[in-house]
CSV table of C-alpha atoms in Angstrom, one decimal:
chain,number,residue,atom,x,y,z
A,1,MET,CA,95.0,148.7,133.6
A,2,SER,CA,92.4,151.4,133.1
A,3,THR,CA,92.4,155.1,134.6
A,4,ASN,CA,89.1,154.1,135.7
A,5,TRP,CA,91.3,151.3,137.9
A,6,LEU,CA,94.0,154.1,138.9
A,7,ASP,CA,91.0,155.6,140.0
A,8,GLU,CA,90.0,153.2,141.7
A,9,LEU,CA,93.0,152.5,143.4
A,10,ALA,CA,93.5,155.8,144.3
A,11,ARG,CA,90.4,156.2,146.3
A,12,GLN,CA,91.0,152.7,148.0
A,13,LEU,CA,93.9,154.4,149.5
A,14,ILE,CA,91.9,157.4,150.7
A,15,LEU,CA,89.4,155.3,152.2
A,16,GLU,CA,92.4,153.4,154.0
A,17,SER,CA,93.6,156.5,155.2
A,18,ALA,CA,90.4,158.1,156.4
A,19,PRO,CA,90.9,160.0,159.5
A,20,VAL,CA,89.7,157.1,162.5
A,21,GLN,CA,88.2,158.3,165.9
A,22,LEU,CA,90.6,157.9,168.8
A,23,SER,CA,88.5,156.7,171.7
A,24,THR,CA,91.1,155.3,174.4
A,25,PRO,CA,90.3,156.7,177.9
A,26,HIS,CA,93.3,158.7,177.9
A,27,SER,CA,94.0,159.7,174.8
A,28,GLY,CA,92.5,163.8,174.8
A,29,TYR,CA,92.1,164.1,171.0
A,30,GLY,CA,89.8,163.5,168.3
A,31,THR,CA,91.1,161.7,165.2
A,32,THR,CA,94.7,160.5,164.0
A,33,ALA,CA,94.3,163.3,161.0
A,34,ASP,CA,94.2,165.7,164.2
A,35,LEU,CA,98.0,164.7,165.1
A,36,PHE,CA,99.7,164.9,162.2
A,37,THR,CA,102.8,167.6,162.6
A,38,PRO,CA,105.3,167.5,160.1
A,39,PRO,CA,108.7,166.3,161.2
A,40,SER,CA,111.9,168.3,160.3
A,41,LEU,CA,113.6,166.5,156.6
A,42,THR,CA,117.4,167.6,156.0
A,43,GLY,CA,119.7,166.9,152.9
A,44,SER,CA,122.9,165.4,153.2
A,45,ASP,CA,124.2,169.2,153.9
A,46,GLY,CA,121.9,169.5,156.7
A,47,THR,CA,119.8,172.0,155.3
A,48,PHE,CA,115.7,171.4,155.4
A,49,VAL,CA,114.0,171.0,153.1
A,50,GLU,CA,110.1,170.2,152.4
A,51,LEU,CA,109.2,167.1,150.9
A,52,ASP,CA,107.9,168.5,147.8
A,53,THR,CA,110.8,170.3,146.9
A,54,ALA,CA,112.7,166.8,147.5
A,55,LEU,CA,110.7,165.6,145.1
A,56,GLU,CA,111.3,167.9,142.3
A,57,ARG,CA,115.3,167.6,142.6
A,58,SER,CA,115.1,163.9,142.3
A,59,GLY,CA,112.5,161.5,140.8
A,60,GLY,CA,114.2,158.7,143.6
A,61,ILE,CA,114.2,160.0,147.3
A,62,VAL,CA,114.9,157.8,150.3
A,63,ILE,CA,113.5,159.0,153.9
A,64,VAL,CA,116.1,157.9,156.5
A,65,GLY,CA,114.9,158.0,160.2
A,66,PRO,CA,115.3,155.6,163.2
A,67,PRO,CA,112.1,154.0,165.2
A,68,GLY,CA,109.4,156.5,165.8
A,69,SER,CA,110.8,159.1,164.3
A,70,GLY,CA,107.3,159.5,161.4
A,71,LYS,CA,108.6,157.9,158.5
A,72,THR,CA,105.3,156.1,157.5
A,73,SER,CA,103.1,158.9,159.0
A,74,LEU,CA,105.0,161.2,156.4
A,75,LEU,CA,104.7,159.0,153.8
A,76,ARG,CA,101.2,157.8,154.5
A,77,ARG,CA,100.0,161.7,154.8
A,78,ARG,CA,101.9,162.5,151.5
A,79,ALA,CA,100.3,159.2,149.5
A,80,LEU,CA,96.6,160.6,150.8
A,81,LEU,CA,97.5,164.2,149.7
A,82,GLN,CA,98.2,162.7,146.5
A,83,ALA,CA,95.5,160.1,146.2
A,84,THR,CA,93.0,163.2,146.9
A,85,ALA,CA,94.5,165.5,144.3
A,86,PHE,CA,94.5,162.6,141.6
A,87,VAL,CA,90.7,161.8,142.0
A,88,ASN,CA,90.2,165.3,141.8
A,89,GLY,CA,91.5,166.0,138.7
A,90,GLN,CA,94.6,168.4,140.0
A,91,SER,CA,97.5,165.6,139.5
A,92,PRO,CA,98.0,162.9,136.6
A,93,LYS,CA,100.2,161.1,139.0
A,94,CYS,CA,98.3,158.2,141.1
A,95,PRO,CA,100.1,157.1,144.2
A,96,VAL,CA,100.7,153.6,145.3
A,97,PHE,CA,101.7,152.7,148.6
A,98,VAL,CA,103.2,149.5,149.7
A,99,ARG,CA,104.9,147.9,152.9
A,100,ALA,CA,108.4,147.0,152.0
A,101,ALA,CA,108.1,143.9,153.7
A,102,ALA,CA,105.1,142.8,151.2
A,103,LEU,CA,107.6,142.5,148.4
A,104,ASP,CA,108.5,139.1,148.2
A,105,PRO,CA,110.7,137.5,145.2
A,106,GLY,CA,110.3,134.0,146.9
A,107,GLN,CA,111.9,131.3,144.8
A,108,ALA,CA,111.3,133.3,141.6
A,109,GLY,CA,114.7,135.2,142.1
A,110,ASP,CA,115.5,138.2,140.3
A,111,GLN,CA,112.0,140.2,139.2
A,112,ASP,CA,111.7,143.6,138.0
A,113,LEU,CA,109.4,145.8,140.2
A,114,PRO,CA,105.9,145.7,138.5
A,115,SER,CA,106.1,141.9,138.8
A,116,LEU,CA,107.2,142.3,142.8
A,117,VAL,CA,104.4,145.4,143.2
A,118,GLY,CA,101.8,144.0,141.1
A,119,PRO,CA,100.3,140.9,143.2
A,120,LEU,CA,99.7,143.0,145.9
A,121,PHE,CA,96.7,144.8,143.9
A,122,ASN,CA,95.4,141.7,142.0
A,123,ARG,CA,92.0,141.2,141.4
A,124,PRO,CA,90.4,139.3,144.7
A,125,ASN,CA,89.2,136.9,142.2
A,126,GLY,CA,92.5,136.3,141.5
A,127,THR,CA,92.9,137.6,137.9
A,128,SER,CA,96.0,139.6,137.6
A,129,THR,CA,94.5,143.0,136.3
A,130,ALA,CA,97.4,144.6,138.3
A,131,GLU,CA,100.6,142.4,137.4
A,132,SER,CA,99.8,142.2,134.0
A,133,SER,CA,99.8,145.9,133.1
A,134,LEU,CA,101.4,147.9,136.0
A,135,LYS,CA,104.6,148.0,133.9
A,136,GLU,CA,102.4,149.8,131.3
A,137,ARG,CA,102.0,152.9,134.2
A,138,PHE,CA,105.8,152.2,135.0
A,139,VAL,CA,106.8,153.5,131.4
A,140,ALA,CA,104.3,156.3,131.3
A,141,GLY,CA,105.0,157.6,134.8
A,142,ASP,CA,101.7,158.3,136.2
A,143,LEU,CA,102.6,156.4,139.0
A,144,LEU,CA,104.1,158.1,142.5
A,145,LEU,CA,105.2,154.6,144.3
A,146,PHE,CA,105.7,154.9,147.9
A,147,ILE,CA,107.8,151.9,149.5
A,148,ASP,CA,107.7,152.0,153.5
A,149,GLY,CA,110.1,150.4,155.5
A,150,LEU,CA,113.1,148.7,153.3
A,151,ASP,CA,114.7,147.8,156.7
A,152,GLU,CA,111.7,145.3,157.3
A,153,ILE,CA,112.4,143.3,154.2
A,154,ARG,CA,113.0,139.8,155.0
A,155,THR,CA,117.0,139.6,155.1
A,156,GLU,CA,116.9,136.8,152.5
A,157,TYR,CA,115.3,138.9,150.0
A,158,ARG,CA,116.6,142.0,150.6
A,159,ALA,CA,119.3,142.0,147.9
A,160,ALA,CA,116.8,140.9,145.0
A,161,VAL,CA,114.4,143.8,146.2
A,162,PHE,CA,117.0,146.2,146.0
A,163,ARG,CA,118.2,145.2,143.0
A,164,ALA,CA,114.6,145.5,141.6
A,165,ILE,CA,114.1,149.0,142.7
A,166,GLN,CA,117.3,150.3,141.5
A,167,ARG,CA,116.5,148.5,138.1
A,168,ALA,CA,113.4,150.4,138.1
A,169,ARG,CA,115.1,153.6,138.5
A,170,GLU,CA,117.1,153.1,135.8
A,171,THR,CA,114.7,151.7,133.3
A,172,TYR,CA,111.6,153.7,133.9
A,173,PRO,CA,112.8,157.4,134.4
A,174,HIS,CA,109.4,159.0,134.6
A,175,LEU,CA,108.7,157.0,137.5
A,176,GLN,CA,108.9,158.6,140.7
A,177,LEU,CA,109.4,156.6,143.7
A,178,ILE,CA,109.3,157.7,147.5
A,179,LEU,CA,111.1,155.0,149.9
A,180,SER,CA,111.3,155.0,153.5
A,181,SER,CA,114.0,153.2,155.9
A,182,ARG,CA,116.0,152.7,159.2
A,183,PRO,CA,119.6,154.1,159.0
A,184,ALA,CA,121.3,150.4,158.9
A,185,ALA,CA,119.6,149.1,155.8
A,186,ILE,CA,120.8,151.7,153.4
A,187,SER,CA,124.5,150.9,153.6
A,188,GLY,CA,126.0,150.2,150.1
A,189,TRP,CA,122.9,151.5,148.7
A,190,PRO,CA,123.2,152.3,144.7
A,191,GLU,CA,123.8,155.9,143.1
A,192,GLY,CA,120.8,157.9,141.4
A,193,PHE,CA,118.6,158.3,144.6
A,194,LEU,CA,118.9,161.2,146.9
A,195,PHE,CA,118.8,160.6,150.6
A,196,TYR,CA,116.7,162.7,153.1
A,197,TYR,CA,117.0,162.4,156.8
A,198,LEU,CA,114.2,163.2,159.7
A,199,ARG,CA,115.3,164.9,162.3
A,200,GLY,CA,113.8,165.2,165.9
A,201,PHE,CA,110.7,167.5,167.1
A,202,THR,CA,112.1,171.1,167.5
A,203,ASP,CA,111.1,173.2,170.9
A,204,ALA,CA,108.4,174.4,168.3
A,205,SER,CA,107.4,171.1,167.2
A,206,ILE,CA,106.8,169.9,170.1
A,207,ALA,CA,105.2,173.0,171.4
A,208,SER,CA,102.7,172.6,168.1
A,209,HIS,CA,102.1,168.5,168.9
A,210,VAL,CA,100.9,169.2,172.4
A,211,ALA,CA,98.7,171.9,171.3
A,212,LYS,CA,97.0,169.5,169.2
A,213,LEU,CA,97.3,166.2,171.5
A,214,SER,CA,95.2,168.8,174.6
A,215,GLN,CA,92.8,169.7,171.9
A,216,GLY,CA,93.1,173.7,172.5
A,217,ASP,CA,93.0,173.0,176.6
A,218,SER,CA,96.0,175.0,177.0
A,219,GLU,CA,96.5,174.8,180.5
A,220,ARG,CA,96.8,171.3,180.4
A,221,ALA,CA,99.6,171.8,177.2
A,222,ARG,CA,101.3,174.2,179.9
A,223,ARG,CA,101.6,171.7,182.3
A,224,PHE,CA,102.8,169.1,180.3
A,225,LEU,CA,105.5,171.5,178.7
A,226,VAL,CA,106.5,172.5,181.8
A,227,GLY,CA,106.9,168.6,183.2
A,228,LEU,CA,109.1,168.0,180.2
A,229,GLY,CA,111.3,171.0,181.3
A,230,GLN,CA,112.2,169.7,184.7
A,231,ASP,CA,114.7,166.7,182.8
A,232,PRO,CA,116.5,167.3,179.7
A,233,GLY,CA,116.1,163.5,179.2
A,234,PHE,CA,112.5,164.0,178.7
A,235,THR,CA,112.8,166.4,176.3
A,236,GLU,CA,114.9,164.3,174.2
A,237,LEU,CA,112.5,161.6,174.3
A,238,ALA,CA,110.0,164.1,173.1
A,239,ARG,CA,111.8,165.1,169.9
A,240,SER,CA,110.1,161.3,168.6
A,241,SER,CA,106.7,161.8,167.8
A,242,LEU,CA,105.8,158.5,168.7
A,243,LEU,CA,107.9,158.8,172.1
A,244,LEU,CA,106.0,162.1,172.8
A,245,THR,CA,102.6,160.7,172.5
A,246,LEU,CA,103.4,158.2,174.8
A,247,LEU,CA,104.6,160.9,177.3
A,248,TRP,CA,101.4,162.1,176.6
A,249,GLN,CA,99.5,159.5,177.1
A,250,THR,CA,101.1,158.8,180.6
A,251,PHE,CA,100.4,162.2,181.7
A,252,MET,CA,96.8,162.1,180.8
A,253,ALA,CA,96.7,158.5,182.6
A,254,SER,CA,98.6,159.9,185.7
A,255,GLY,CA,98.1,163.7,185.9
A,256,HIS,CA,101.5,164.3,186.1
A,257,ILE,CA,104.8,163.7,184.5
A,258,PRO,CA,107.2,162.1,187.1
A,259,ASP,CA,110.2,163.9,188.8
A,260,ASN,CA,112.9,161.6,186.7
A,261,LEU,CA,113.5,159.0,183.9
A,262,THR,CA,113.3,156.0,186.0
A,263,PHE,CA,109.9,156.9,187.3
A,264,LEU,CA,109.3,157.9,184.0
A,265,TYR,CA,109.9,154.4,182.7
A,266,ALA,CA,107.8,152.7,185.1
A,267,ASP,CA,105.1,154.9,184.3
A,268,PHE,CA,105.7,153.9,180.8
A,269,THR,CA,105.6,150.0,181.7
A,270,ASP,CA,102.2,150.3,184.0
A,271,PHE,CA,100.4,152.5,181.1
A,272,LEU,CA,101.2,149.6,178.3
A,273,LEU,CA,100.4,146.9,180.2
């Protein structure tokens, strides 16, 4: 795998992560990049930490959070920044982003991590450029490997994939791994990884995200936040980035936030259908 191949890989990641124009009738905003609000990340001791700081502490970290908490958005954002830095010559590490569900050991049983990741990046003509040479890059330590959604691995494959990840952590000490998972999939996870937990949006994060959603329409943002404040249950829902965006969409569609959660769920259903 040549440096040119890595450059091509990074550029492809940038293209795949490029902001897309959001043109739904009730969106009220411009592109996906406009919407990113960094989630709160804490260590096992509850101390808040930045993702870059977490990477400095360990070459193997696991981002844990419930559905809709922003795990995939955080990993994709960090991978995009890393790809841009790599292409511009500002970092020697090339990012590789994979969905954990795509890691398929099949009938082969235990495999090493390069063998699992490589087939996802083979050439369209069927040549195994990636699979045959990825191990070299693992050894050199010039990759930052993102594996998103450990909980989405098929149940019968999960143990084999977990063993491959653990062996990679031990065999390739210079490889950096950033993984994400829902809490249910990390029980019994082996040693050598640091765990960081995504916390719900703070009140300040909610206000910041709403400002982005409103595209600077401060009066509309104010009315939305006032509506959220009428029921503590609304605020708790809004601490999830996914549900906050859905709340905004229903607000844009109806012009108001319902009086209670029962009516809100009915509005959710009407909007989604």
